[in-house]
XYZ file of C-alpha atoms in Angstrom:
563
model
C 74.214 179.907 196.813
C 71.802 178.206 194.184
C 71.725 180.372 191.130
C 69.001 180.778 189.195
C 68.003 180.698 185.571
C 66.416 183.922 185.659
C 69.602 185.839 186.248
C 70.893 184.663 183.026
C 72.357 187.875 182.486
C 74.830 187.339 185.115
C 76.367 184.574 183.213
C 76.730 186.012 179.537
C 79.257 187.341 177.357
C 77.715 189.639 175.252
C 78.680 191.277 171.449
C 77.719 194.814 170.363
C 77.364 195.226 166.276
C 75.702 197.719 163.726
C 73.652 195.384 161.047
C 74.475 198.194 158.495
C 78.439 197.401 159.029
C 78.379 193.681 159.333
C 77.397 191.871 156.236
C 75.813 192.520 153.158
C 73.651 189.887 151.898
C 72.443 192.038 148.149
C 75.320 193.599 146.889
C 73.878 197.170 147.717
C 77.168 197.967 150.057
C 74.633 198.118 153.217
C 74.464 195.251 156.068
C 71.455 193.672 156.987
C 69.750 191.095 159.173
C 69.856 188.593 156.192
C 73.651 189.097 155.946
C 73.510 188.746 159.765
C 71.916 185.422 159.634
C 74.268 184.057 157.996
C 77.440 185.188 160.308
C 75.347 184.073 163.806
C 76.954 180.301 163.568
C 80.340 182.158 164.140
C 78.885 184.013 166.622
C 77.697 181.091 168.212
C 81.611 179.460 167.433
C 83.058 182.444 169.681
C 81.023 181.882 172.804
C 78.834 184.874 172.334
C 75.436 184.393 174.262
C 73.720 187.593 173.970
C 73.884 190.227 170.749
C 72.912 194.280 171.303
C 72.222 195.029 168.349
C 72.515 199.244 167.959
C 69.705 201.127 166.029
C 67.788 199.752 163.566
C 64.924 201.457 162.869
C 63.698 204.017 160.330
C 65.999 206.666 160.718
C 67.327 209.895 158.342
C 70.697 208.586 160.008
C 72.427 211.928 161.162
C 72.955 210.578 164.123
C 74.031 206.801 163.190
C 70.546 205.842 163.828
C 70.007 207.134 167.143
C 67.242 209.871 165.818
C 64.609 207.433 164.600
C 61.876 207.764 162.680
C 59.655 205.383 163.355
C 59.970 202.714 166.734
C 57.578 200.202 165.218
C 59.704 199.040 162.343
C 63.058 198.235 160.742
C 65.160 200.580 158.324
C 64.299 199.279 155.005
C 67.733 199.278 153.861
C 68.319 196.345 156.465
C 65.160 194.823 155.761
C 61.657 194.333 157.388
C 59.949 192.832 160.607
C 59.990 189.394 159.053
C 63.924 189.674 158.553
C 64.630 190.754 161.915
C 62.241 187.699 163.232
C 64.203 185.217 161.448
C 67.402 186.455 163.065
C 66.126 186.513 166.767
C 64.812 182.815 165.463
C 67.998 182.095 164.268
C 70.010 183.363 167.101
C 67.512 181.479 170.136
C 67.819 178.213 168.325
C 72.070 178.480 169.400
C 71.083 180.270 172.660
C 71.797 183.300 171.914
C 69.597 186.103 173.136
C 69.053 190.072 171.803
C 68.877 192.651 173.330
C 67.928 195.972 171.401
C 68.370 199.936 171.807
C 66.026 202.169 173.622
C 66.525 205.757 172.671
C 63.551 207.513 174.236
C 65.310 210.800 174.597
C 63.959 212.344 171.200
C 63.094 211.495 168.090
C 64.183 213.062 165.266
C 62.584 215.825 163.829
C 61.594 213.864 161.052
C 59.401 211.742 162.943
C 55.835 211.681 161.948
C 54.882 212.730 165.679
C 57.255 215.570 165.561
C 56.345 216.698 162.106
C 52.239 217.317 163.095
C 53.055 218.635 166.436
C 54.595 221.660 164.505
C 51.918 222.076 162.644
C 49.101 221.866 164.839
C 49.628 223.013 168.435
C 45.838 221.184 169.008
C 47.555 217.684 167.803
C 47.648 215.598 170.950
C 51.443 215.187 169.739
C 51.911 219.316 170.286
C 52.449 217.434 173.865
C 55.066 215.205 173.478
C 57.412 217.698 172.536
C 58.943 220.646 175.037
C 58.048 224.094 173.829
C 58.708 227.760 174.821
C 57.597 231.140 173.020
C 60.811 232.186 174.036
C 64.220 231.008 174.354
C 64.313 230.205 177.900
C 67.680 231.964 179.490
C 70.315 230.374 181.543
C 68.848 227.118 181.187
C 70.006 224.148 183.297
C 72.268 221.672 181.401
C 74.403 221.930 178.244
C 74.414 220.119 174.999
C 75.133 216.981 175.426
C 77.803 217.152 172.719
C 80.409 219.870 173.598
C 81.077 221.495 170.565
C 78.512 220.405 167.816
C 75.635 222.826 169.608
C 75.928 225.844 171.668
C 72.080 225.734 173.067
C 69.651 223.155 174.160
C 66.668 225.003 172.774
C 66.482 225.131 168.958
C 63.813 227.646 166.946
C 61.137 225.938 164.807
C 60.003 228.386 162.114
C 56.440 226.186 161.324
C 55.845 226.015 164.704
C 56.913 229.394 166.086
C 58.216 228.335 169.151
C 61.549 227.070 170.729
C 61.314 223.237 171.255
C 64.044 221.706 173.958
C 66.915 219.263 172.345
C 69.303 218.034 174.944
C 71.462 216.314 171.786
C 71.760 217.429 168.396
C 68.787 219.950 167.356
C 67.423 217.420 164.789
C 66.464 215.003 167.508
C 63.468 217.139 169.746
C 63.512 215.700 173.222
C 60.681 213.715 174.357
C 58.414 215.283 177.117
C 58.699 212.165 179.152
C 56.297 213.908 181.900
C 53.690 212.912 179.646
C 51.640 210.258 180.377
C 50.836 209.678 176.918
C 54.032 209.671 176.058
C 54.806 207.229 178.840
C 52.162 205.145 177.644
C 53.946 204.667 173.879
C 57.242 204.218 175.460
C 55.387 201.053 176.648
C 53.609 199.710 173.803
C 57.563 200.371 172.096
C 58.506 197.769 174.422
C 55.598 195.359 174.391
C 56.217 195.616 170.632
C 59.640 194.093 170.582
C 59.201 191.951 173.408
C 56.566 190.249 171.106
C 58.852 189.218 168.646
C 61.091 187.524 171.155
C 64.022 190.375 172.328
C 65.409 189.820 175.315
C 65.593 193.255 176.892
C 66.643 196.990 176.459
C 69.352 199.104 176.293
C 68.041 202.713 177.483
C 70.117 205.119 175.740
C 71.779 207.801 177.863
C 69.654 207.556 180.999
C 71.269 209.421 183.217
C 70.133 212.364 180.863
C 66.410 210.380 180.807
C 65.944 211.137 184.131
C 67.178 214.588 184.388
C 64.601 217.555 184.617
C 64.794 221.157 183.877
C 63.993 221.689 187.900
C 66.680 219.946 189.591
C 65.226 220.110 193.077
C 62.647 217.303 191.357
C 64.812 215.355 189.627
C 64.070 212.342 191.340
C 60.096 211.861 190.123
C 61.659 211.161 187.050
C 63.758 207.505 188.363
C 59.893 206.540 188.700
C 60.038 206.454 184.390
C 62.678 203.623 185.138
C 60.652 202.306 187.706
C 57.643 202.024 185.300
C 59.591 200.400 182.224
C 61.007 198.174 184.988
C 57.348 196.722 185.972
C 56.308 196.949 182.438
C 58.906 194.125 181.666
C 58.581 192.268 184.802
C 55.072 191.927 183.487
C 55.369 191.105 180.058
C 58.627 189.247 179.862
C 59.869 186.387 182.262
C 63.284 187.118 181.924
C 63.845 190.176 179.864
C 66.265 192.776 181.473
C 67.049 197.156 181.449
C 70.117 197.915 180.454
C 70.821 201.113 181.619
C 73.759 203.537 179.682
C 74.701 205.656 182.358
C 77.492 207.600 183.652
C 78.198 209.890 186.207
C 79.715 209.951 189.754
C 79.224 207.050 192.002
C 76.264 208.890 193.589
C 74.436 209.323 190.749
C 74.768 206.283 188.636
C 73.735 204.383 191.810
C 70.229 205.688 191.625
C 69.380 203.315 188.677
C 70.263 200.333 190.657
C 67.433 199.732 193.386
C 66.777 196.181 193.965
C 63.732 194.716 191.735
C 62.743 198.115 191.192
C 64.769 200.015 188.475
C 67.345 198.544 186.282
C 68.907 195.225 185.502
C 72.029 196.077 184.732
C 74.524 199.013 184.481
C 77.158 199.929 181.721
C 80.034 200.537 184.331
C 81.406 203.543 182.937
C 83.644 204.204 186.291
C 85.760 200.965 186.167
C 86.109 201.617 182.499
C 88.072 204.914 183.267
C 89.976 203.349 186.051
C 90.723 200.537 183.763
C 92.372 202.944 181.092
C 93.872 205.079 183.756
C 95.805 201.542 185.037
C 96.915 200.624 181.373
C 98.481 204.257 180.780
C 100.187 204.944 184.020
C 101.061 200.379 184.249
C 99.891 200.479 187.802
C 97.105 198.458 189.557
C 96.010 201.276 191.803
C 93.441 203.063 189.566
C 91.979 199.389 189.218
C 91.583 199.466 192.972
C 90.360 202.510 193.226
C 87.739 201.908 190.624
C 86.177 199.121 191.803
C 86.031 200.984 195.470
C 84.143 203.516 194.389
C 81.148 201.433 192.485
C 78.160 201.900 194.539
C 76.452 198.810 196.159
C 73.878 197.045 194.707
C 71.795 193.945 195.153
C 72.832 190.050 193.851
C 70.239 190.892 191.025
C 71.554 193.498 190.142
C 74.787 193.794 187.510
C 77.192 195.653 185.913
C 78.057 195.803 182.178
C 82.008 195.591 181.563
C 83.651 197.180 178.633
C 86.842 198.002 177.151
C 85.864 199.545 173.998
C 82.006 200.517 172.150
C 80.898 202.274 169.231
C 81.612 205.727 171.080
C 84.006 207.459 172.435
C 86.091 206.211 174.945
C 84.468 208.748 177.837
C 87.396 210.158 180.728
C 85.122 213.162 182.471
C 84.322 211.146 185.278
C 88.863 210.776 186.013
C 90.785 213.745 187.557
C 92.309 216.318 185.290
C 95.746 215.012 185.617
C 94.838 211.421 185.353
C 92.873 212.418 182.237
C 96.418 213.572 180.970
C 97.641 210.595 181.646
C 95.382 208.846 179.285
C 95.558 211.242 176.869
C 98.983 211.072 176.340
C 99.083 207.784 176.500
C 96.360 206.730 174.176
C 95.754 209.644 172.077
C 98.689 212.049 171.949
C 96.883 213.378 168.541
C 94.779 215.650 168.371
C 92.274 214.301 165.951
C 91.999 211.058 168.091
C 89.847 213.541 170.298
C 86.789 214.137 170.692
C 83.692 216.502 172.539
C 87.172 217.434 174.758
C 86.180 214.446 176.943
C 87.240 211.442 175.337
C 89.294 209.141 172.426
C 87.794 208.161 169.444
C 90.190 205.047 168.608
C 89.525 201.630 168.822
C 91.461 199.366 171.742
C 94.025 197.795 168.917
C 95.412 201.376 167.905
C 95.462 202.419 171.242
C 97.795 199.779 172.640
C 100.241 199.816 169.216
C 98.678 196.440 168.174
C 100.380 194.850 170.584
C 98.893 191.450 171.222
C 100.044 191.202 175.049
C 99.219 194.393 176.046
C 95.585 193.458 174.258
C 95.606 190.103 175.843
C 96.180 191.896 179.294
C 93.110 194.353 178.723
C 90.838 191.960 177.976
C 91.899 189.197 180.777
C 91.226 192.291 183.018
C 87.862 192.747 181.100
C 87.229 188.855 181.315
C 88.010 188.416 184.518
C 86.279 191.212 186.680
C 82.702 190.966 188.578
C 80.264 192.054 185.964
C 79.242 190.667 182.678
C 81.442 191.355 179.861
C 80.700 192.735 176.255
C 83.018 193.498 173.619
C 82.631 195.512 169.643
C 82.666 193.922 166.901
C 85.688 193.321 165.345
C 87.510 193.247 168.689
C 88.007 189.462 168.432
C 90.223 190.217 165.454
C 91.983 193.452 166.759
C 90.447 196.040 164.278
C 91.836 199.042 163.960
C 90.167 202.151 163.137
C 90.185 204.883 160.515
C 90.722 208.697 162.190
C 89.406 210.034 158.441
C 86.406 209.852 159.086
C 84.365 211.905 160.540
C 83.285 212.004 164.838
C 82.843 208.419 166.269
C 82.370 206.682 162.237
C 86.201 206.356 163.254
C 85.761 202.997 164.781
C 82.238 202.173 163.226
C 83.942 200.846 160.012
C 82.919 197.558 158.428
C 83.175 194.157 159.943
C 86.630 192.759 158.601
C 85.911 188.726 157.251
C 88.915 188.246 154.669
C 90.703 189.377 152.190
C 88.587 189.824 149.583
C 86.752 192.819 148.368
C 85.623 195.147 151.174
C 87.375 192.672 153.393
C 83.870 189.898 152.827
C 81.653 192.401 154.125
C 80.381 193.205 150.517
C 80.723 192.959 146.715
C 79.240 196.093 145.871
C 81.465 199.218 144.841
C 83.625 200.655 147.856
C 81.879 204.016 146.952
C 78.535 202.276 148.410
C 79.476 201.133 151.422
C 78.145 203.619 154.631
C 81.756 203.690 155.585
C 85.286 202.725 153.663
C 86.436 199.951 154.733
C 89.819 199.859 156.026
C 91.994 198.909 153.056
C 95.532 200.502 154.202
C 97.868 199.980 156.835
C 98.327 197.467 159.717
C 95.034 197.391 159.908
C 93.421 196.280 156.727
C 91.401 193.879 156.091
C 94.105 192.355 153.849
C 96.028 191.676 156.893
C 93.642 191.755 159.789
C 90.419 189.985 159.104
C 88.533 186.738 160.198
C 89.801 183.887 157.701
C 93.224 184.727 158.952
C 93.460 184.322 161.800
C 90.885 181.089 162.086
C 94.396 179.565 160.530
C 97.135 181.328 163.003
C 96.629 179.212 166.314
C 98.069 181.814 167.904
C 96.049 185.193 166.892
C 93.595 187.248 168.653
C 90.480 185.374 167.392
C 91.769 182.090 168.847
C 92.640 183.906 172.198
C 89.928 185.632 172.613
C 87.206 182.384 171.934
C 89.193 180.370 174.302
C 88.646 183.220 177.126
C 85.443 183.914 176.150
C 84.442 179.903 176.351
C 86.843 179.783 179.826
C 84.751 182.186 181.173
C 81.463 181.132 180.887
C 82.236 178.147 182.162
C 82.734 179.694 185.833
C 80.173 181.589 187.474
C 81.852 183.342 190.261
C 83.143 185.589 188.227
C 79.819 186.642 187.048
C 78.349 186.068 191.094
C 80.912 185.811 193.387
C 81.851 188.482 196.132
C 84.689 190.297 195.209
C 87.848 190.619 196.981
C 90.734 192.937 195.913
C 94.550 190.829 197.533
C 97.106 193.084 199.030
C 99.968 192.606 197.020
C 103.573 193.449 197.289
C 104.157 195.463 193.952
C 102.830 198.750 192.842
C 102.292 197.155 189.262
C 100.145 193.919 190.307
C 96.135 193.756 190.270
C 95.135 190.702 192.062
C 91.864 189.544 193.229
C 89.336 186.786 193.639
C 85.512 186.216 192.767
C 83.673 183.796 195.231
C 81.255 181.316 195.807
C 81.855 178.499 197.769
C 84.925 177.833 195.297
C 86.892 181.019 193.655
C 88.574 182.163 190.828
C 91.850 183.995 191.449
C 93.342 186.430 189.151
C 96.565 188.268 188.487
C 97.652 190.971 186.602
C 100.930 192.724 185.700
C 100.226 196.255 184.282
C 103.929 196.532 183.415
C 106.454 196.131 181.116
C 108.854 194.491 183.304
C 108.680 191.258 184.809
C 107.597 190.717 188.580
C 107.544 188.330 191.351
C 104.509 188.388 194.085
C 103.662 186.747 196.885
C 99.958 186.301 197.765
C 99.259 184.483 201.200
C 95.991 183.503 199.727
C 98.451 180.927 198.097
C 100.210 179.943 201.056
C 96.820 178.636 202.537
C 95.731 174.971 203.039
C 93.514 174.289 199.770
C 91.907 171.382 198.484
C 93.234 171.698 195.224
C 94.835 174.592 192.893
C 94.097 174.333 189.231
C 95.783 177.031 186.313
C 92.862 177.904 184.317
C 95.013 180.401 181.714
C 98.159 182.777 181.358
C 99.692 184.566 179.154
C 101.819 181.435 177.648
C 104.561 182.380 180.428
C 105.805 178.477 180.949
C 105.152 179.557 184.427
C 105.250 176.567 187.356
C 102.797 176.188 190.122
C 103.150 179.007 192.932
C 105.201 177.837 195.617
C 104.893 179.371 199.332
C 103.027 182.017 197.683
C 105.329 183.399 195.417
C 103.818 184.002 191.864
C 105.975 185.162 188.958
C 104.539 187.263 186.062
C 105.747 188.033 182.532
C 105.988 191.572 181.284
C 101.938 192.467 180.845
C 101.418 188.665 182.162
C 98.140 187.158 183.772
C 97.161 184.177 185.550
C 94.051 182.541 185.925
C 93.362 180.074 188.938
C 90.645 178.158 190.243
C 90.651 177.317 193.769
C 88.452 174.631 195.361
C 89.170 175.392 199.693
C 89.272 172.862 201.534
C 87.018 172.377 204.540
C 88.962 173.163 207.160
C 90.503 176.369 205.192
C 91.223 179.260 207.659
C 90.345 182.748 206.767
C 93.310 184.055 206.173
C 92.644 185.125 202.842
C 90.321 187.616 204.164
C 92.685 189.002 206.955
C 95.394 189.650 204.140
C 92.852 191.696 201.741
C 93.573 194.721 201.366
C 90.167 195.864 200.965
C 86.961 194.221 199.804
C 84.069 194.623 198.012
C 80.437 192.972 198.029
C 80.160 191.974 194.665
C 76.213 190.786 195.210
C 74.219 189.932 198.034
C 72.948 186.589 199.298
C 69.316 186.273 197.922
C-alpha cells in the first residue's frame, strides 16, 4: 500500500492546549500566542506534529470560550490576528500543523448578531436564531448539561419571544437550516484557512446535526457534507474533525468516505479503555474496538485518554459505569453532569508511573491517531476546587518558579490558581524537572511519542485483535506488509502468554519498547509480562510466512480499506 502525503493526519501525534493557560509572555497572569511562540521548540522537542488549539476568539468566557463573540478575530487578552499568524508561521517552519475549534452550535448572546436580532425581528439576523412566542412543550432533547439548565428554550425579555439553547442559555443556538447562516459558517472557515490552519474541530456535532423533527434528522449530515466540500475546495490537505459521541450507529454517520468528516474523536474506545484499566482486564478493550463502525482508509479516528472535559461514561453499561466510578472517582466532587469524572489521568491512576505508562502505550499503540492534554507529558494533576471542568484546565506547569514558569504576575491574576500544593505542584511536578530525571514521564512519553511516528501501521494498518490465553492480556497487531505487535498486561500481577503469532516463521523480530522489564526474546511463543507491563514488537514476515496468525485471531477488525 503506497501512502500518501495527503493523509497526513493518519501519521500525527497531536497536542490539545488553552493559549490562556500556557504561557504568559506580559506579566498580566493571562497566556497568549506570544508566550506560545516561545514554548513551540519544545513542542517540536516532544514529537508533537499537529497543535488544536481550543477557543480563542472574542468571548465573555462563561463557557471557557466556547460562546464566542466574534469568529473573525482573536481575544484581545491573547493578542491579535498578526500574533496568531506568527505562531502558525512559527509552528509550519518545525512541521507542525494547527488545527482550530469550530463551535457553530451558538453563539453567545453577546454576539453582535444575537444582540440586533433581539431587537429587530426585520434584521436579516432575527433568522439565524430559533424563536417561539411560546415555550414550546415537551420538546425533543434535553440540556446538554444535566444539571446547570432545566429547559432548552430560554425567554428573551427585548425580544419577547423564547429563543432555543441546546447548552447553557447564554449561548442561543444557531438556526443552521439557514442558508445564510450556512453561508457564514463558510466564510468562518475560508477565513482561517487563509491564514494557514490546517483544519477544524466541529464542536459537539452529533448535537450539530440533530433537529427538533427527528424523523428528518438526516438533511442535516448534508451541513457536514457542505463544510466537507468547502475544504476540499479551498484547502489541499486541511481535514474535519468531528467531536462526536454516541452509539456505534450514530457516530458512524459522520464517517462516509470523501464525503463527511476526516476524522472522529473515538469516544467508544475511550470508555472501553477506562472500563479495562478499572476492572485490569483486556475484554472491554476487545469489545471496544468491535463495536467501532467501519469506515474507509481515509477515514480516521482520534485517540484519547484524557481532554479538557470530562471524562464522558454514558455510552458504558450501568454497572460497568460503577466500575469506573469506583475506581477512578469514588468522590463525589470528582463528578460531574452524573455522566462523567472531572480528574485528570495522573490523579486517577494514584500517580503511578506504570499504571500511566500502561495507559498511554495502550493510547500509543492503537489504530487511530493519538492526541494527548497538555501537561500530560509531565503527569499533571488537577485541582477538584475549582469549579466544573476548570478542575483540570489549570496552568501549564514549566518549573519551579513562580506560578510554576507560566507567569510572573500576582497568583490572584492568573484565570486559574495554579497548582501550588500537594503531589502535584508545580514545585514538584513541572517541565525543568523532569528534562533532568532520565527516567520521568516527560522522557517516556517523547521517546513513545518519537517511536511512534516512526511506524505507520499503527496509524494504517488493518487491525487484528490475538487470542490470548489470560483474561488480563490485550494483544494485537497493526499491518501493512510488515506489523507492529503489541502487548498489554492490565494487571497487577505478573503473567506469562503464549501468542502463536510468535511461534511463526518470520524474517526477523525486533523489540521496539517495554516497560524496562529486562525481558528476553519470546521463545516458542511464550511472552512474559511485568505487573502493568507492555511490549512493543516489530515484525518483518518472511515470504513464505503462513497465515497462521490469522487462523489464531480471535477476532478482527478492518482498520482501513485498500485505496
Amino acid at each position: 500500500m503506497i501512502i500518501e502525503k495527503d493523509f497526513w493526519y493518519k501519521n500525527t501525534v497531536w497536542y490539545a492546549l488553552d493559549v490562556e493557560t500556557f504561557q504568559d509572555s506580559n506579566n498580566d497572569g493571562i497566556g497568549d500566542f506570544r508566550g506560545l511562540i516561545t514554548r513551540v521548540d519544545y513542542l517540536a522537542t516532544l514529537g508533537i506534529n499537529c497543535i488544536w488549539l481550543l477557543p480563542f476568539y472574542p468571548s465573555p468566557n462563561r463557557d471557557n470560550g466556547y460562546d464566542i463573540m466574534d469568529y473573525y478575530n482573536v481575544d484581545s487578552r491573547l493578542g491579535n490576528l498578526g500574533d496568531f499568524a506568527a505562531f502558525v508561521q512559527a509552528a509550519k517552519e518545525r512541521g507542525i500543523r494547527v488545527v482550530v475549534d469550530l463551535v457553530i452550535n451558538h453563539t453567545s448572546s453577546q454576539h453582535p448578531w444575537f444582540l440586533e436580532a433581539r431587537e429587530n425581528k426585520n434584521s436579516p439576523y432575527y433568522q439565524y436564531y430559533t424563536w417561539s412566542k411560546e415555550k414550546p412543550e415537551n420538546p425533543e432533547y434535553e440540556p446538554a448539561f444535566s444539571g446547570e439548565d432545566n429547559s432548552i428554550w430560554q425567554y428573551d425579555e427585548v425580544a419577547g419571544e423564547y429563543f432555543l439553547h441546546r447548552f447553557y442559555k447564554h449561548q442561543p443556538d444557531l438556526n443552521l437550516a439557514n442558508p445564510a447562516v450556512r453561508r457564514e459558517v463558510h466564510q468562518i472557515m475560508g477565513f482561517w484557512l487563509s491564514l494557514g490552519v490546517a483544519g477544524f474541530r466541529v464542536d459537539a456535532a452529533h448535537i450539530l446535526v440533530q433537529n427538533d423533527n427527528p424523523q428528518h434528522q438526516e438533511e442535516f449530515y448534508d451541513l457536514i457534507e457542505d463544510m466537507r466540500e468547502f475544504i476540499s475546495n479551498h484547502s489541499r490537505d486541511g481535514v474535519l474533525l468531528a467531536e462526536a459521541s454516541g452509539p456505534p450507529k450514530a457516530v458512524g454517520k459522520f464517517f462516509k468516505g470523501k464525503e463527511r468528516v476526516h476524522m472522529m474523536f473515538n469516544f467508544l474506545l475511550n470508555q472501553h479503555m477506562f472500563l479495562a484499566l478499572a476492572t485490569e482486564e483486556a475484554k472491554p478493550l476487545q469489545k471496544g474496538l468491535a463495536i467501532l463502525p467501519e469506515k474507509d482508509f481515509t477515514s480516521q479516528w482520534l485517540n484519547f485518554l484524557r481532554h479538557h472535559d470530562e471524562l464522558n461514561l454514558e455510552d458504558l453499561k450501568e454497572e460497568e459505569q460503577k466500575h469506573v466510578f469506583e475506581a477512578f472517582a469514588p468522590s463525589e466532587d470528582m463528578l460531574i453532569f452524573g455522566r462523567g469524572i472531572r480528574r485528570r489521568l495522573a490523579p486517577m491512576l494514584n500517580g503511578d508511573q506504570k499504571r500511566l505508562e500502561l495507559a498511554y502505550s495502550l493510547l500509543f499503540s492503537m489504530p487511530g491517531t493519538p492526541v494527548i492534554q497538555y501537561g500530560s507529558e509531565i503527569a499533571m494533576g488537577d485541582d477538584l476546587s475549582l469549579q466544573g471542568r476548570n478542575s483540570v484546565r489549570t496552568a501549564m506547569q514549566w518549573s519551579p518558579e513562580r506560578n510554576g514558569g507560566f507567569s510572573e504576575a500576582a497568583p490572584s491574576k492568573l484565570p486559574r490558581p495554579s497548582i501550588a500544593q500537594g503531589d502535584y505542584a508545580y514545585t514538584r511536578v513541572n517541565v525543568i524537572r523532569q528534562q533532568h530525571d532520565k527516567n520521568s514521564m516527560l522522557n517516556w512519553m517523547e521517546h513513545t511519542i518519537r517511536l511512534r511516528r516512526q511506524y505507520l501501521e499503527i496509524g494504517n494498518g488493518e487491525l487484528e485483535i490475538l487470542k490470548t490465553n489470560h483474561k488480563a492480556v490485550f494483544a494485537h497487531t497493526c499491518r501493512l506488509h510488515c506489523f507492529v505487535l503489541a502487548v498489554h498486561n492490565m494487571s497487577r500481577e505478573e503473567v506469562s502468554v503464549t501468542l502463536p503469532i510468535l511461534e511463526e516463521e518470520h524474517e526477523s523480530v525486533l523489540e521496539l519498547m517495554s516497560d524496562n522489564g529486562n525481558y528476553t526474546l519470546p521463545k516458542k511463543g511464550e511472552l512474559k509480562l511485568n505487573a502493568y507491563g507492555y511490549r512493543w514488537f516489530y515484525i518483518r514476515p518472511s515470504e513464505n510466512a503462513g497465515t497462521k496468525a490469522e487462523k489464531s485471531s480471535s477476532s478482527s477488525k478492518k482498520q482501513g480499506k485498500k485505496k
